[in-house]
GROMACS .gro file of C-alpha atoms in nm:
model
  175
    1MET     CA    1  10.640   7.771   9.410
    2ALA     CA    2  10.280   7.758   9.294
    3SER     CA    3  10.089   7.816   8.978
    4GLN     CA    4   9.762   8.001   9.010
    5SER     CA    5   9.457   8.033   8.793
    6LEU     CA    6   9.231   8.336   8.790
    7SER     CA    7   8.956   8.128   8.949
    8SER     CA    8   9.178   8.019   9.239
    9PHE     CA    9   9.288   8.380   9.298
   10THR     CA   10   8.924   8.490   9.287
   11GLU     CA   11   8.841   8.234   9.555
   12LEU     CA   12   9.136   8.354   9.762
   13ILE     CA   13   9.024   8.716   9.754
   14ARG     CA   14   8.665   8.613   9.824
   15SER     CA   15   8.789   8.432  10.135
   16ALA     CA   16   8.908   8.761  10.292
   17ASP     CA   17   8.699   8.866  10.590
   18ARG     CA   18   8.835   9.213  10.669
   19SER     CA   19   9.107   9.328  10.432
   20ALA     CA   20   9.310   9.265  10.121
   21VAL     CA   21   9.604   9.489  10.038
   22HIS     CA   22   9.815   9.484   9.726
   23LEU     CA   23  10.159   9.642   9.684
   24GLU     CA   24  10.282   9.691   9.328
   25MET     CA   25  10.643   9.796   9.277
   26ARG     CA   26  10.714   9.737   8.907
   27ASP     CA   27  10.704   9.995   8.629
   28VAL     CA   28  10.607   9.738   8.367
   29TYR     CA   29  10.376   9.438   8.378
   30ALA     CA   30  10.360   9.208   8.076
   31ILE     CA   31  10.014   9.059   8.117
   32PRO     CA   32   9.900   8.871   7.806
   33ASN     CA   33   9.528   8.935   7.859
   34GLU     CA   34   9.603   9.311   7.860
   35ASP     CA   35   9.781   9.317   7.523
   36GLU     CA   36   9.475   9.417   7.322
   37ARG     CA   37   9.361   9.685   7.570
   38PHE     CA   38   9.716   9.824   7.598
   39ALA     CA   39   9.743   9.845   7.218
   40ALA     CA   40   9.406  10.023   7.201
   41TRP     CA   41   9.521  10.270   7.468
   42ARG     CA   42   9.840  10.336   7.270
   43ASN     CA   43   9.615  10.416   6.973
   44GLY     CA   44   9.416  10.670   7.175
   45HIS     CA   45   9.129  10.467   7.322
   46ARG     CA   46   9.038  10.567   7.678
   47LEU     CA   47   8.784  10.412   7.912
   48THR     CA   48   8.511  10.648   8.024
   49PRO     CA   49   8.291  10.652   8.335
   50ASP     CA   50   7.973  10.623   8.129
   51ASP     CA   51   8.077  10.300   7.949
   52ARG     CA   52   8.095  10.052   8.237
   53ALA     CA   53   8.043   9.760   7.999
   54SER     CA   54   8.394   9.819   7.859
   55TRP     CA   55   8.560   9.801   8.201
   56TRP     CA   56   8.780   9.510   8.308
   57ARG     CA   57   8.567   9.209   8.389
   58PRO     CA   58   8.548   8.986   8.585
   59TRP     CA   59   8.797   9.160   8.819
   60LEU     CA   60   8.580   9.464   8.892
   61ASP     CA   61   8.280   9.242   8.965
   62VAL     CA   62   8.489   9.056   9.226
   63VAL     CA   63   8.603   9.388   9.376
   64GLN     CA   64   8.242   9.502   9.408
   65GLU     CA   65   8.143   9.169   9.561
   66VAL     CA   66   8.413   9.163   9.831
   67THR     CA   67   8.389   9.531   9.920
   68ALA     CA   68   8.009   9.502   9.946
   69LYS     CA   69   8.058   9.242  10.220
   70GLY     CA   70   8.278   9.486  10.412
   71VAL     CA   71   8.629   9.386  10.303
   72ARG     CA   72   8.857   9.688  10.272
   73LEU     CA   73   9.054   9.652   9.947
   74ARG     CA   74   9.357   9.879   9.911
   75ARG     CA   75   9.627   9.896   9.645
   76ALA     CA   76   9.947  10.100   9.660
   77ARG     CA   77  10.173  10.150   9.362
   78ILE     CA   78  10.537  10.256   9.385
   79VAL     CA   79  10.627  10.418   9.053
   80SER     CA   80  10.922  10.583   8.885
   81GLU     CA   81  10.888  10.940   8.767
   82PRO     CA   82  10.851  11.023   8.496
   83PRO     CA   83  10.626  10.718   8.474
   84SER     CA   84  10.666  10.438   8.224
   85GLU     CA   85  10.420  10.403   7.940
   86TYR     CA   86  10.261  10.109   8.121
   87ILE     CA   87  10.208  10.313   8.440
   88ARG     CA   88  10.046  10.593   8.236
   89TYR     CA   89   9.816  10.330   8.084
   90GLU     CA   90   9.736  10.184   8.426
   91HIS     CA   91   9.670  10.531   8.571
   92SER     CA   92   9.426  10.607   8.288
   93PHE     CA   93   9.179  10.340   8.396
   94THR     CA   94   9.234  10.332   8.772
   95PHE     CA   95   8.910  10.526   8.816
   96THR     CA   96   8.732  10.200   8.728
   97ASN     CA   97   8.895  10.017   9.021
   98ILE     CA   98   8.792  10.299   9.253
   99ALA     CA   99   8.435  10.295   9.121
  100ALA     CA  100   8.425   9.922   9.201
  101GLY     CA  101   8.539   9.984   9.561
  102GLU     CA  102   8.919   9.973   9.571
  103GLU     CA  103   9.120  10.245   9.739
  104ILE     CA  104   9.435  10.325   9.541
  105ARG     CA  105   9.738  10.539   9.615
  106TRP     CA  106  10.058  10.619   9.424
  107LEU     CA  107  10.406  10.668   9.571
  108PRO     CA  108  10.691  10.813   9.366
  109ARG     CA  109  10.984  10.570   9.393
  110ARG     CA  110  11.216  10.848   9.515
  111LEU     CA  111  11.004  10.872   9.832
  112ALA     CA  112  11.033  10.499   9.902
  113SER     CA  113  11.412  10.485   9.933
  114SER     CA  114  11.418  10.467  10.312
  115LEU     CA  115  11.138  10.210  10.343
  116PRO     CA  116  11.204   9.843  10.416
  117LEU     CA  117  11.023   9.663  10.134
  118PRO     CA  118  10.996   9.300  10.024
  119GLY     CA  119  11.158   9.191   9.699
  120ASN     CA  120  10.833   9.119   9.517
  121ASP     CA  121  10.483   9.257   9.473
  122PHE     CA  122  10.238   9.099   9.712
  123TRP     CA  123   9.883   9.060   9.829
  124LEU     CA  124   9.814   9.034  10.201
  125PHE     CA  125   9.482   8.888  10.310
  126ASP     CA  126   9.344   8.969  10.656
  127GLY     CA  127   9.697   9.041  10.775
  128ARG     CA  128   9.776   8.669  10.783
  129LEU     CA  129   9.830   8.522  10.436
  130VAL     CA  130  10.084   8.670  10.197
  131GLN     CA  131  10.091   8.593   9.827
  132PHE     CA  132  10.404   8.708   9.648
  133ASN     CA  133  10.373   8.754   9.273
  134VAL     CA  134  10.715   8.682   9.127
  135SER     CA  135  10.792   8.836   8.787
  136ASP     CA  136  11.082   8.817   8.548
  137GLY     CA  137  11.285   9.118   8.436
  138ASP     CA  138  11.039   9.195   8.157
  139GLY     CA  139  10.739   9.203   8.392
  140ARG     CA  140  10.602   8.861   8.303
  141TRP     CA  141  10.448   8.661   8.587
  142VAL     CA  142  10.673   8.365   8.673
  143HIS     CA  143  10.509   8.209   8.977
  144THR     CA  144  10.327   8.269   9.302
  145ASP     CA  145  10.460   8.202   9.651
  146GLN     CA  146  10.226   8.194   9.949
  147THR     CA  147  10.306   8.195  10.318
  148ASP     CA  148  10.116   8.230  10.640
  149ASP     CA  149  10.437   8.285  10.838
  150GLN     CA  150  10.341   8.561  11.082
  151GLY     CA  151  10.684   8.726  11.068
  152THR     CA  152  10.656   8.761  10.691
  153ALA     CA  153  10.294   8.874  10.712
  154GLY     CA  154  10.386   9.135  10.973
  155PHE     CA  155  10.676   9.260  10.763
  156CYS     CA  156  10.450   9.293  10.458
  157ALA     CA  157  10.176   9.464  10.661
  158ASP     CA  158  10.428   9.717  10.795
  159ALA     CA  159  10.574   9.775  10.449
  160PHE     CA  160  10.232   9.831  10.298
  161GLU     CA  161  10.125  10.074  10.571
  162ALA     CA  162  10.451  10.270  10.538
  163VAL     CA  163  10.392  10.305  10.164
  164TRP     CA  164  10.023  10.387  10.215
  165ASP     CA  165  10.101  10.661  10.465
  166LEU     CA  166  10.342  10.836  10.223
  167ALA     CA  167  10.143  10.775   9.904
  168THR     CA  168   9.909  11.012   9.724
  169PRO     CA  169   9.543  10.918   9.669
  170HIS     CA  170   9.464  10.846   9.305
  171ASP     CA  171   9.243  11.152   9.258
  172LYS     CA  172   9.534  11.378   9.357
  173TYR     CA  173   9.812  11.198   9.166
  174THR     CA  174   9.881  11.293   8.807
  175VAL     CA  175  10.109  11.126   8.556
   0.00000   0.00000   0.00000
């Protein structure tokens, strides 16, 4: 079990040479630094393409940095339908991630039933290092587990690709 700061995660993603993939499988994430933005969204505020200064920093700067050096950054989200309020919120600003260089797809949970999937969300870096993000039942981050076990990395790579192949690109997925 490991604790992780934003700066150590930033260094981890910057260390990727070829790829970083992220599989999200929860319908709710309780992320304290999102509370204010989530509340604003609930009150009708929406990010717009012409107001880049309001976009999520420093994450999007890191995305631009790593994709500019040739790292392919993909994120797949398995979601319930109809989607939770949090997923609708997340969908509303995903265009910012794409503008920064991420590729993002959405998979309705009903289409994932036959897929072998790990028990937790994960990042996989260069197909060799897996970081599991363990959350509690309310979507709060609990801890991070990392492994470079090749069996686990291969399982996660296969799971991600299976989801990716079935998922819908963001620009074609509506909530």
